[in-house]
mmCIF file with all atom_site columns, C-alpha atoms in Angstrom:
data_model
loop_
_atom_site.group_PDB
_atom_site.id
_atom_site.type_symbol
_atom_site.label_atom_id
_atom_site.label_alt_id
_atom_site.label_comp_id
_atom_site.label_asym_id
_atom_site.label_entity_id
_atom_site.label_seq_id
_atom_site.pdbx_PDB_ins_code
_atom_site.Cartn_x
_atom_site.Cartn_y
_atom_site.Cartn_z
_atom_site.occupancy
_atom_site.B_iso_or_equiv
_atom_site.pdbx_formal_charge
_atom_site.auth_seq_id
_atom_site.auth_comp_id
_atom_site.auth_asym_id
_atom_site.auth_atom_id
_atom_site.pdbx_PDB_model_num
ATOM 1   C CA . UNK A 1 1   ? -61.844  66.761 -175.929 1.00 41.00 ? 440 UNK A CA 1
ATOM 2   C CA . UNK A 1 2   ? -64.677  65.070 -177.670 1.00 43.00 ? 441 UNK A CA 1
ATOM 3   C CA . UNK A 1 3   ? -66.442  64.248 -174.589 1.00 42.00 ? 442 UNK A CA 1
ATOM 4   C CA . UNK A 1 4   ? -66.338  68.034 -173.447 1.00 41.00 ? 443 UNK A CA 1
ATOM 5   C CA . UNK A 1 5   ? -67.781  69.028 -176.957 1.00 38.00 ? 444 UNK A CA 1
ATOM 6   C CA . UNK A 1 6   ? -70.344  66.352 -176.542 1.00 41.00 ? 445 UNK A CA 1
ATOM 7   C CA . UNK A 1 7   ? -71.529  67.816 -173.143 1.00 41.00 ? 446 UNK A CA 1
ATOM 8   C CA . UNK A 1 8   ? -71.516  71.358 -174.446 1.00 39.00 ? 447 UNK A CA 1
ATOM 9   C CA . UNK A 1 9   ? -73.546  70.273 -177.514 1.00 39.00 ? 448 UNK A CA 1
ATOM 10  C CA . UNK A 1 10  ? -76.313  68.774 -175.222 1.00 40.00 ? 449 UNK A CA 1
ATOM 11  C CA . UNK A 1 11  ? -76.254  71.848 -172.855 1.00 42.00 ? 450 UNK A CA 1
ATOM 12  C CA . UNK A 1 12  ? -76.669  74.262 -175.924 1.00 40.00 ? 451 UNK A CA 1
ATOM 13  C CA . UNK A 1 13  ? -78.230  72.310 -178.537 1.00 43.00 ? 452 UNK A CA 1
ATOM 14  C CA . UNK A 1 14  ? -81.511  71.280 -177.404 1.00 42.00 ? 453 UNK A CA 1
ATOM 15  C CA . UNK A 1 15  ? -83.577  70.359 -174.072 1.00 45.00 ? 454 UNK A CA 1
ATOM 16  C CA . UNK A 1 16  ? -83.231  67.017 -172.487 1.00 48.00 ? 455 UNK A CA 1
ATOM 17  C CA . UNK A 1 17  ? -86.635  65.375 -172.393 1.00 56.00 ? 456 UNK A CA 1
ATOM 18  C CA . UNK A 1 18  ? -87.811  65.000 -168.658 1.00 64.00 ? 457 UNK A CA 1
ATOM 19  C CA . UNK A 1 19  ? -88.748  61.596 -167.711 1.00 89.00 ? 458 UNK A CA 1
ATOM 20  C CA . UNK A 1 20  ? -92.351  60.965 -166.662 1.00 95.00 ? 459 UNK A CA 1
ATOM 21  C CA . UNK A 1 21  ? -93.817  58.952 -163.728 1.00 97.00 ? 460 UNK A CA 1
ATOM 22  C CA . UNK A 1 22  ? -94.394  55.121 -165.172 1.00 98.00 ? 461 UNK A CA 1
ATOM 23  C CA . UNK A 1 23  ? -96.978  52.944 -163.549 1.00 98.00 ? 462 UNK A CA 1
ATOM 24  C CA . UNK A 1 24  ? -97.096  49.172 -164.024 1.00 98.00 ? 463 UNK A CA 1
ATOM 25  C CA . UNK A 1 25  ? -100.712 48.338 -163.272 1.00 97.00 ? 464 UNK A CA 1
ATOM 26  C CA . UNK A 1 26  ? -102.319 45.127 -161.809 1.00 97.00 ? 465 UNK A CA 1
ATOM 27  C CA . UNK A 1 27  ? -104.488 43.562 -164.644 1.00 96.00 ? 466 UNK A CA 1
ATOM 28  C CA . UNK A 1 28  ? -108.256 43.878 -164.034 1.00 94.00 ? 467 UNK A CA 1
ATOM 29  C CA . UNK A 1 29  ? -107.749 45.897 -160.568 1.00 96.00 ? 468 UNK A CA 1
ATOM 30  C CA . UNK A 1 30  ? -107.696 49.700 -159.992 1.00 96.00 ? 469 UNK A CA 1
ATOM 31  C CA . UNK A 1 31  ? -104.114 49.738 -158.431 1.00 98.00 ? 470 UNK A CA 1
ATOM 32  C CA . UNK A 1 32  ? -100.399 49.683 -159.529 1.00 98.00 ? 471 UNK A CA 1
ATOM 33  C CA . UNK A 1 33  ? -97.939  47.161 -158.664 1.00 98.00 ? 472 UNK A CA 1
ATOM 34  C CA . UNK A 1 34  ? -95.005  49.411 -159.557 1.00 98.00 ? 473 UNK A CA 1
ATOM 35  C CA . UNK A 1 35  ? -94.864  53.253 -159.813 1.00 98.00 ? 474 UNK A CA 1
ATOM 36  C CA . UNK A 1 36  ? -91.381  54.528 -160.951 1.00 98.00 ? 475 UNK A CA 1
ATOM 37  C CA . UNK A 1 37  ? -90.374  58.081 -160.328 1.00 98.00 ? 476 UNK A CA 1
ATOM 38  C CA . UNK A 1 38  ? -87.854  59.675 -161.927 1.00 97.00 ? 477 UNK A CA 1
ATOM 39  C CA . UNK A 1 39  ? -84.846  61.798 -160.479 1.00 96.00 ? 478 UNK A CA 1
ATOM 40  C CA . UNK A 1 40  ? -85.635  65.448 -159.779 1.00 96.00 ? 479 UNK A CA 1
ATOM 41  C CA . UNK A 1 41  ? -89.074  64.630 -159.033 1.00 97.00 ? 480 UNK A CA 1
ATOM 42  C CA . UNK A 1 42  ? -91.075  66.635 -155.992 1.00 98.00 ? 481 UNK A CA 1
ATOM 43  C CA . UNK A 1 43  ? -92.677  64.508 -153.093 1.00 98.00 ? 482 UNK A CA 1
ATOM 44  C CA . UNK A 1 44  ? -95.794  65.264 -151.331 1.00 98.00 ? 483 UNK A CA 1
ATOM 45  C CA . UNK A 1 45  ? -96.427  63.276 -148.135 1.00 98.00 ? 484 UNK A CA 1
ATOM 46  C CA . UNK A 1 46  ? -100.094 63.731 -146.771 1.00 98.00 ? 485 UNK A CA 1
ATOM 47  C CA . UNK A 1 47  ? -100.871 62.767 -143.309 1.00 98.00 ? 486 UNK A CA 1
ATOM 48  C CA . UNK A 1 48  ? -103.566 60.432 -142.798 1.00 98.00 ? 487 UNK A CA 1
ATOM 49  C CA . UNK A 1 49  ? -106.916 61.965 -143.593 1.00 98.00 ? 488 UNK A CA 1
ATOM 50  C CA . UNK A 1 50  ? -110.263 61.101 -141.755 1.00 98.00 ? 489 UNK A CA 1
ATOM 51  C CA . UNK A 1 51  ? -113.677 61.509 -142.809 1.00 98.00 ? 490 UNK A CA 1
ATOM 52  C CA . UNK A 1 52  ? -116.010 64.531 -141.841 1.00 98.00 ? 491 UNK A CA 1
ATOM 53  C CA . UNK A 1 53  ? -119.177 64.104 -139.896 1.00 98.00 ? 492 UNK A CA 1
ATOM 54  C CA . UNK A 1 54  ? -122.066 63.748 -142.191 1.00 98.00 ? 493 UNK A CA 1
ATOM 55  C CA . UNK A 1 55  ? -125.115 63.285 -139.828 1.00 98.00 ? 494 UNK A CA 1
ATOM 56  C CA . UNK A 1 56  ? -124.912 65.919 -137.058 1.00 97.00 ? 495 UNK A CA 1
ATOM 57  C CA . UNK A 1 57  ? -128.043 64.525 -135.585 1.00 98.00 ? 496 UNK A CA 1
ATOM 58  C CA . UNK A 1 58  ? -126.791 60.995 -135.279 1.00 98.00 ? 497 UNK A CA 1
ATOM 59  C CA . UNK A 1 59  ? -125.068 60.242 -131.791 1.00 97.00 ? 498 UNK A CA 1
ATOM 60  C CA . UNK A 1 60  ? -121.525 61.686 -131.237 1.00 95.00 ? 499 UNK A CA 1
ATOM 61  C CA . UNK A 1 61  ? -118.679 58.849 -132.165 1.00 94.00 ? 500 UNK A CA 1
ATOM 62  C CA . UNK A 1 62  ? -121.394 56.777 -134.144 1.00 97.00 ? 501 UNK A CA 1
ATOM 63  C CA . UNK A 1 63  ? -120.821 55.061 -137.353 1.00 98.00 ? 502 UNK A CA 1
ATOM 64  C CA . UNK A 1 64  ? -123.883 56.886 -138.754 1.00 98.00 ? 503 UNK A CA 1
ATOM 65  C CA . UNK A 1 65  ? -122.416 60.127 -137.976 1.00 98.00 ? 504 UNK A CA 1
ATOM 66  C CA . UNK A 1 66  ? -119.562 59.381 -139.967 1.00 98.00 ? 505 UNK A CA 1
ATOM 67  C CA . UNK A 1 67  ? -121.602 57.181 -142.738 1.00 98.00 ? 506 UNK A CA 1
ATOM 68  C CA . UNK A 1 68  ? -120.726 53.634 -144.238 1.00 98.00 ? 507 UNK A CA 1
ATOM 69  C CA . UNK A 1 69  ? -117.284 52.568 -145.317 1.00 98.00 ? 508 UNK A CA 1
ATOM 70  C CA . UNK A 1 70  ? -118.135 53.409 -148.915 1.00 98.00 ? 509 UNK A CA 1
ATOM 71  C CA . UNK A 1 71  ? -119.430 57.026 -147.805 1.00 98.00 ? 510 UNK A CA 1
ATOM 72  C CA . UNK A 1 72  ? -116.142 57.646 -145.482 1.00 98.00 ? 511 UNK A CA 1
ATOM 73  C CA . UNK A 1 73  ? -113.998 56.503 -148.485 1.00 99.00 ? 512 UNK A CA 1
ATOM 74  C CA . UNK A 1 74  ? -115.712 58.956 -150.974 1.00 98.00 ? 513 UNK A CA 1
ATOM 75  C CA . UNK A 1 75  ? -115.576 61.810 -148.254 1.00 98.00 ? 514 UNK A CA 1
ATOM 76  C CA . UNK A 1 76  ? -112.006 61.045 -147.309 1.00 99.00 ? 515 UNK A CA 1
ATOM 77  C CA . UNK A 1 77  ? -110.666 60.969 -150.871 1.00 98.00 ? 516 UNK A CA 1
ATOM 78  C CA . UNK A 1 78  ? -112.521 64.228 -151.539 1.00 98.00 ? 517 UNK A CA 1
ATOM 79  C CA . UNK A 1 79  ? -110.582 65.797 -148.755 1.00 98.00 ? 518 UNK A CA 1
ATOM 80  C CA . UNK A 1 80  ? -107.396 64.468 -150.219 1.00 98.00 ? 519 UNK A CA 1
ATOM 81  C CA . UNK A 1 81  ? -108.478 65.806 -153.552 1.00 98.00 ? 520 UNK A CA 1
ATOM 82  C CA . UNK A 1 82  ? -109.048 69.205 -151.918 1.00 98.00 ? 521 UNK A CA 1
ATOM 83  C CA . UNK A 1 83  ? -105.708 69.229 -150.085 1.00 98.00 ? 522 UNK A CA 1
ATOM 84  C CA . UNK A 1 84  ? -103.822 68.096 -153.310 1.00 98.00 ? 523 UNK A CA 1
ATOM 85  C CA . UNK A 1 85  ? -105.296 70.841 -155.242 1.00 98.00 ? 524 UNK A CA 1
ATOM 86  C CA . UNK A 1 86  ? -104.109 73.404 -152.733 1.00 98.00 ? 525 UNK A CA 1
ATOM 87  C CA . UNK A 1 87  ? -100.563 72.212 -153.633 1.00 98.00 ? 526 UNK A CA 1
ATOM 88  C CA . UNK A 1 88  ? -101.246 72.376 -157.345 1.00 98.00 ? 527 UNK A CA 1
ATOM 89  C CA . UNK A 1 89  ? -101.791 68.463 -157.631 1.00 98.00 ? 528 UNK A CA 1
ATOM 90  C CA . UNK A 1 90  ? -104.546 66.110 -158.387 1.00 98.00 ? 529 UNK A CA 1
ATOM 91  C CA . UNK A 1 91  ? -105.626 62.542 -157.565 1.00 98.00 ? 530 UNK A CA 1
ATOM 92  C CA . UNK A 1 92  ? -103.686 61.571 -160.815 1.00 98.00 ? 531 UNK A CA 1
ATOM 93  C CA . UNK A 1 93  ? -100.353 62.700 -158.817 1.00 98.00 ? 532 UNK A CA 1
ATOM 94  C CA . UNK A 1 94  ? -100.972 60.101 -156.142 1.00 98.00 ? 533 UNK A CA 1
ATOM 95  C CA . UNK A 1 95  ? -98.381  57.297 -156.383 1.00 98.00 ? 534 UNK A CA 1
ATOM 96  C CA . UNK A 1 96  ? -98.779  55.531 -153.142 1.00 98.00 ? 535 UNK A CA 1
ATOM 97  C CA . UNK A 1 97  ? -101.751 55.126 -150.937 1.00 98.00 ? 536 UNK A CA 1
ATOM 98  C CA . UNK A 1 98  ? -102.299 53.336 -147.335 1.00 98.00 ? 537 UNK A CA 1
ATOM 99  C CA . UNK A 1 99  ? -105.848 52.608 -146.487 1.00 99.00 ? 538 UNK A CA 1
ATOM 100 C CA . UNK A 1 100 ? -106.640 51.898 -142.688 1.00 98.00 ? 539 UNK A CA 1
ATOM 101 C CA . UNK A 1 101 ? -110.057 50.319 -142.191 1.00 98.00 ? 540 UNK A CA 1
ATOM 102 C CA . UNK A 1 102 ? -111.589 49.584 -138.851 1.00 98.00 ? 541 UNK A CA 1
ATOM 103 C CA . UNK A 1 103 ? -113.859 46.448 -138.697 1.00 98.00 ? 542 UNK A CA 1
ATOM 104 C CA . UNK A 1 104 ? -117.535 47.080 -139.263 1.00 97.00 ? 543 UNK A CA 1
ATOM 105 C CA . UNK A 1 105 ? -119.835 45.524 -136.553 1.00 96.00 ? 544 UNK A CA 1
ATOM 106 C CA . UNK A 1 106 ? -122.584 45.189 -139.163 1.00 95.00 ? 545 UNK A CA 1
ATOM 107 C CA . UNK A 1 107 ? -120.317 42.599 -140.944 1.00 96.00 ? 546 UNK A CA 1
ATOM 108 C CA . UNK A 1 108 ? -119.149 40.669 -137.997 1.00 97.00 ? 547 UNK A CA 1
ATOM 109 C CA . UNK A 1 109 ? -116.199 43.092 -137.155 1.00 97.00 ? 548 UNK A CA 1
ATOM 110 C CA . UNK A 1 110 ? -114.496 42.428 -140.526 1.00 98.00 ? 549 UNK A CA 1
ATOM 111 C CA . UNK A 1 111 ? -113.143 45.376 -142.574 1.00 98.00 ? 550 UNK A CA 1
ATOM 112 C CA . UNK A 1 112 ? -115.670 46.514 -145.277 1.00 98.00 ? 551 UNK A CA 1
ATOM 113 C CA . UNK A 1 113 ? -113.205 46.056 -148.368 1.00 98.00 ? 552 UNK A CA 1
ATOM 114 C CA . UNK A 1 114 ? -116.011 45.938 -150.870 1.00 98.00 ? 553 UNK A CA 1
ATOM 115 C CA . UNK A 1 115 ? -117.386 49.130 -149.626 1.00 98.00 ? 554 UNK A CA 1
ATOM 116 C CA . UNK A 1 116 ? -113.862 50.798 -149.658 1.00 98.00 ? 555 UNK A CA 1
ATOM 117 C CA . UNK A 1 117 ? -113.442 49.507 -153.293 1.00 98.00 ? 556 UNK A CA 1
ATOM 118 C CA . UNK A 1 118 ? -116.712 51.129 -154.274 1.00 98.00 ? 557 UNK A CA 1
ATOM 119 C CA . UNK A 1 119 ? -115.975 54.426 -153.070 1.00 98.00 ? 558 UNK A CA 1
ATOM 120 C CA . UNK A 1 120 ? -112.032 54.239 -154.277 1.00 98.00 ? 559 UNK A CA 1
ATOM 121 C CA . UNK A 1 121 ? -113.070 53.056 -157.698 1.00 98.00 ? 560 UNK A CA 1
ATOM 122 C CA . UNK A 1 122 ? -114.809 56.236 -158.363 1.00 98.00 ? 561 UNK A CA 1
ATOM 123 C CA . UNK A 1 123 ? -111.570 58.139 -158.309 1.00 98.00 ? 562 UNK A CA 1
ATOM 124 C CA . UNK A 1 124 ? -108.682 55.913 -159.629 1.00 98.00 ? 563 UNK A CA 1
ATOM 125 C CA . UNK A 1 125 ? -108.702 53.803 -162.733 1.00 96.00 ? 564 UNK A CA 1
ATOM 126 C CA . UNK A 1 126 ? -111.492 55.995 -164.448 1.00 97.00 ? 565 UNK A CA 1
ATOM 127 C CA . UNK A 1 127 ? -111.841 57.245 -167.758 1.00 97.00 ? 566 UNK A CA 1
ATOM 128 C CA . UNK A 1 128 ? -111.356 60.605 -166.325 1.00 97.00 ? 567 UNK A CA 1
ATOM 129 C CA . UNK A 1 129 ? -108.534 59.692 -164.016 1.00 97.00 ? 568 UNK A CA 1
ATOM 130 C CA . UNK A 1 130 ? -106.764 56.724 -165.230 1.00 97.00 ? 569 UNK A CA 1
ATOM 131 C CA . UNK A 1 131 ? -103.757 56.896 -162.921 1.00 98.00 ? 570 UNK A CA 1
ATOM 132 C CA . UNK A 1 132 ? -103.281 54.193 -160.233 1.00 98.00 ? 571 UNK A CA 1
ATOM 133 C CA . UNK A 1 133 ? -101.370 54.323 -157.303 1.00 98.00 ? 572 UNK A CA 1
ATOM 134 C CA . UNK A 1 134 ? -99.721  51.447 -155.494 1.00 98.00 ? 573 UNK A CA 1
ATOM 135 C CA . UNK A 1 135 ? -101.810 50.672 -152.355 1.00 98.00 ? 574 UNK A CA 1
ATOM 136 C CA . UNK A 1 136 ? -102.032 48.917 -149.175 1.00 98.00 ? 575 UNK A CA 1
ATOM 137 C CA . UNK A 1 137 ? -105.236 48.211 -147.262 1.00 98.00 ? 576 UNK A CA 1
ATOM 138 C CA . UNK A 1 138 ? -105.376 46.956 -143.755 1.00 98.00 ? 577 UNK A CA 1
ATOM 139 C CA . UNK A 1 139 ? -107.890 46.426 -140.870 1.00 98.00 ? 578 UNK A CA 1
ATOM 140 C CA . UNK A 1 140 ? -106.892 48.476 -137.676 1.00 98.00 ? 579 UNK A CA 1
ATOM 141 C CA . UNK A 1 141 ? -108.462 48.099 -134.101 1.00 98.00 ? 580 UNK A CA 1
ATOM 142 C CA . UNK A 1 142 ? -109.452 51.733 -134.170 1.00 97.00 ? 581 UNK A CA 1
ATOM 143 C CA . UNK A 1 143 ? -109.072 55.300 -135.152 1.00 98.00 ? 582 UNK A CA 1
ATOM 144 C CA . UNK A 1 144 ? -109.224 58.831 -133.576 1.00 96.00 ? 583 UNK A CA 1
ATOM 145 C CA . UNK A 1 145 ? -112.849 58.709 -133.129 1.00 96.00 ? 584 UNK A CA 1
ATOM 146 C CA . UNK A 1 146 ? -115.200 55.954 -132.537 1.00 96.00 ? 585 UNK A CA 1
ATOM 147 C CA . UNK A 1 147 ? -117.568 55.731 -135.559 1.00 97.00 ? 586 UNK A CA 1
ATOM 148 C CA . UNK A 1 148 ? -114.453 56.329 -138.187 1.00 98.00 ? 587 UNK A CA 1
ATOM 149 C CA . UNK A 1 149 ? -114.074 53.380 -140.041 1.00 98.00 ? 588 UNK A CA 1
ATOM 150 C CA . UNK A 1 150 ? -111.672 54.972 -142.817 1.00 98.00 ? 589 UNK A CA 1
ATOM 151 C CA . UNK A 1 151 ? -108.358 56.849 -142.615 1.00 98.00 ? 590 UNK A CA 1
ATOM 152 C CA . UNK A 1 152 ? -106.151 57.146 -145.845 1.00 99.00 ? 591 UNK A CA 1
ATOM 153 C CA . UNK A 1 153 ? -102.618 58.541 -146.093 1.00 98.00 ? 592 UNK A CA 1
ATOM 154 C CA . UNK A 1 154 ? -100.978 59.279 -149.493 1.00 98.00 ? 593 UNK A CA 1
ATOM 155 C CA . UNK A 1 155 ? -97.780  59.943 -151.212 1.00 98.00 ? 594 UNK A CA 1
ATOM 156 C CA . UNK A 1 156 ? -97.953  62.318 -154.361 1.00 98.00 ? 595 UNK A CA 1
ATOM 157 C CA . UNK A 1 157 ? -95.266  63.267 -156.883 1.00 98.00 ? 596 UNK A CA 1
ATOM 158 C CA . UNK A 1 158 ? -94.754  65.394 -159.633 1.00 97.00 ? 597 UNK A CA 1
ATOM 159 C CA . UNK A 1 159 ? -91.973  64.701 -162.215 1.00 96.00 ? 598 UNK A CA 1
ATOM 160 C CA . UNK A 1 160 ? -89.767  67.955 -163.122 1.00 94.00 ? 599 UNK A CA 1
ATOM 161 C CA . UNK A 1 161 ? -91.219  70.052 -166.300 1.00 89.00 ? 600 UNK A CA 1
ATOM 162 C CA . UNK A 1 162 ? -89.378  69.247 -169.590 1.00 85.00 ? 601 UNK A CA 1
ATOM 163 C CA . UNK A 1 163 ? -86.714  71.823 -169.733 1.00 76.00 ? 602 UNK A CA 1
ATOM 164 C CA . UNK A 1 164 ? -87.427  74.560 -172.654 1.00 75.00 ? 603 UNK A CA 1
ATOM 165 C CA . UNK A 1 165 ? -84.918  74.975 -175.366 1.00 72.00 ? 604 UNK A CA 1
#
């Protein structure tokens, strides 16, 4: 009987606090090592997003037409920001990210990790947007269009709103 009364008191007496998304950050680096998402959260899976053309005068399919790795990263993250906004979300709701980088011929065919980080660091782990996702960065042989050096896919989550009394 006391179990039934306890459950009834919980249901009628007050709101249960909703849990928040918790992040364990990597020290001195703008990513999280672990993100914990509470039950009842809504997940948003975004397809890989690629950069727009930034120089229409450049040869079609050239790196110059899409810009450097840094430029492409900034432009892709701005596209992702807009997609998230259309769902009522922000970059702070991103919990996981996979970054695909094509090797840059200007640096011997290696991925430009430093250029990607320069762009990425403008969006994550900043005073304005301190949330950091878990992230993997991999070099791939190519993307859908020659000249593209960056594609990013993300997973975002929104914890349930606290119940009202």
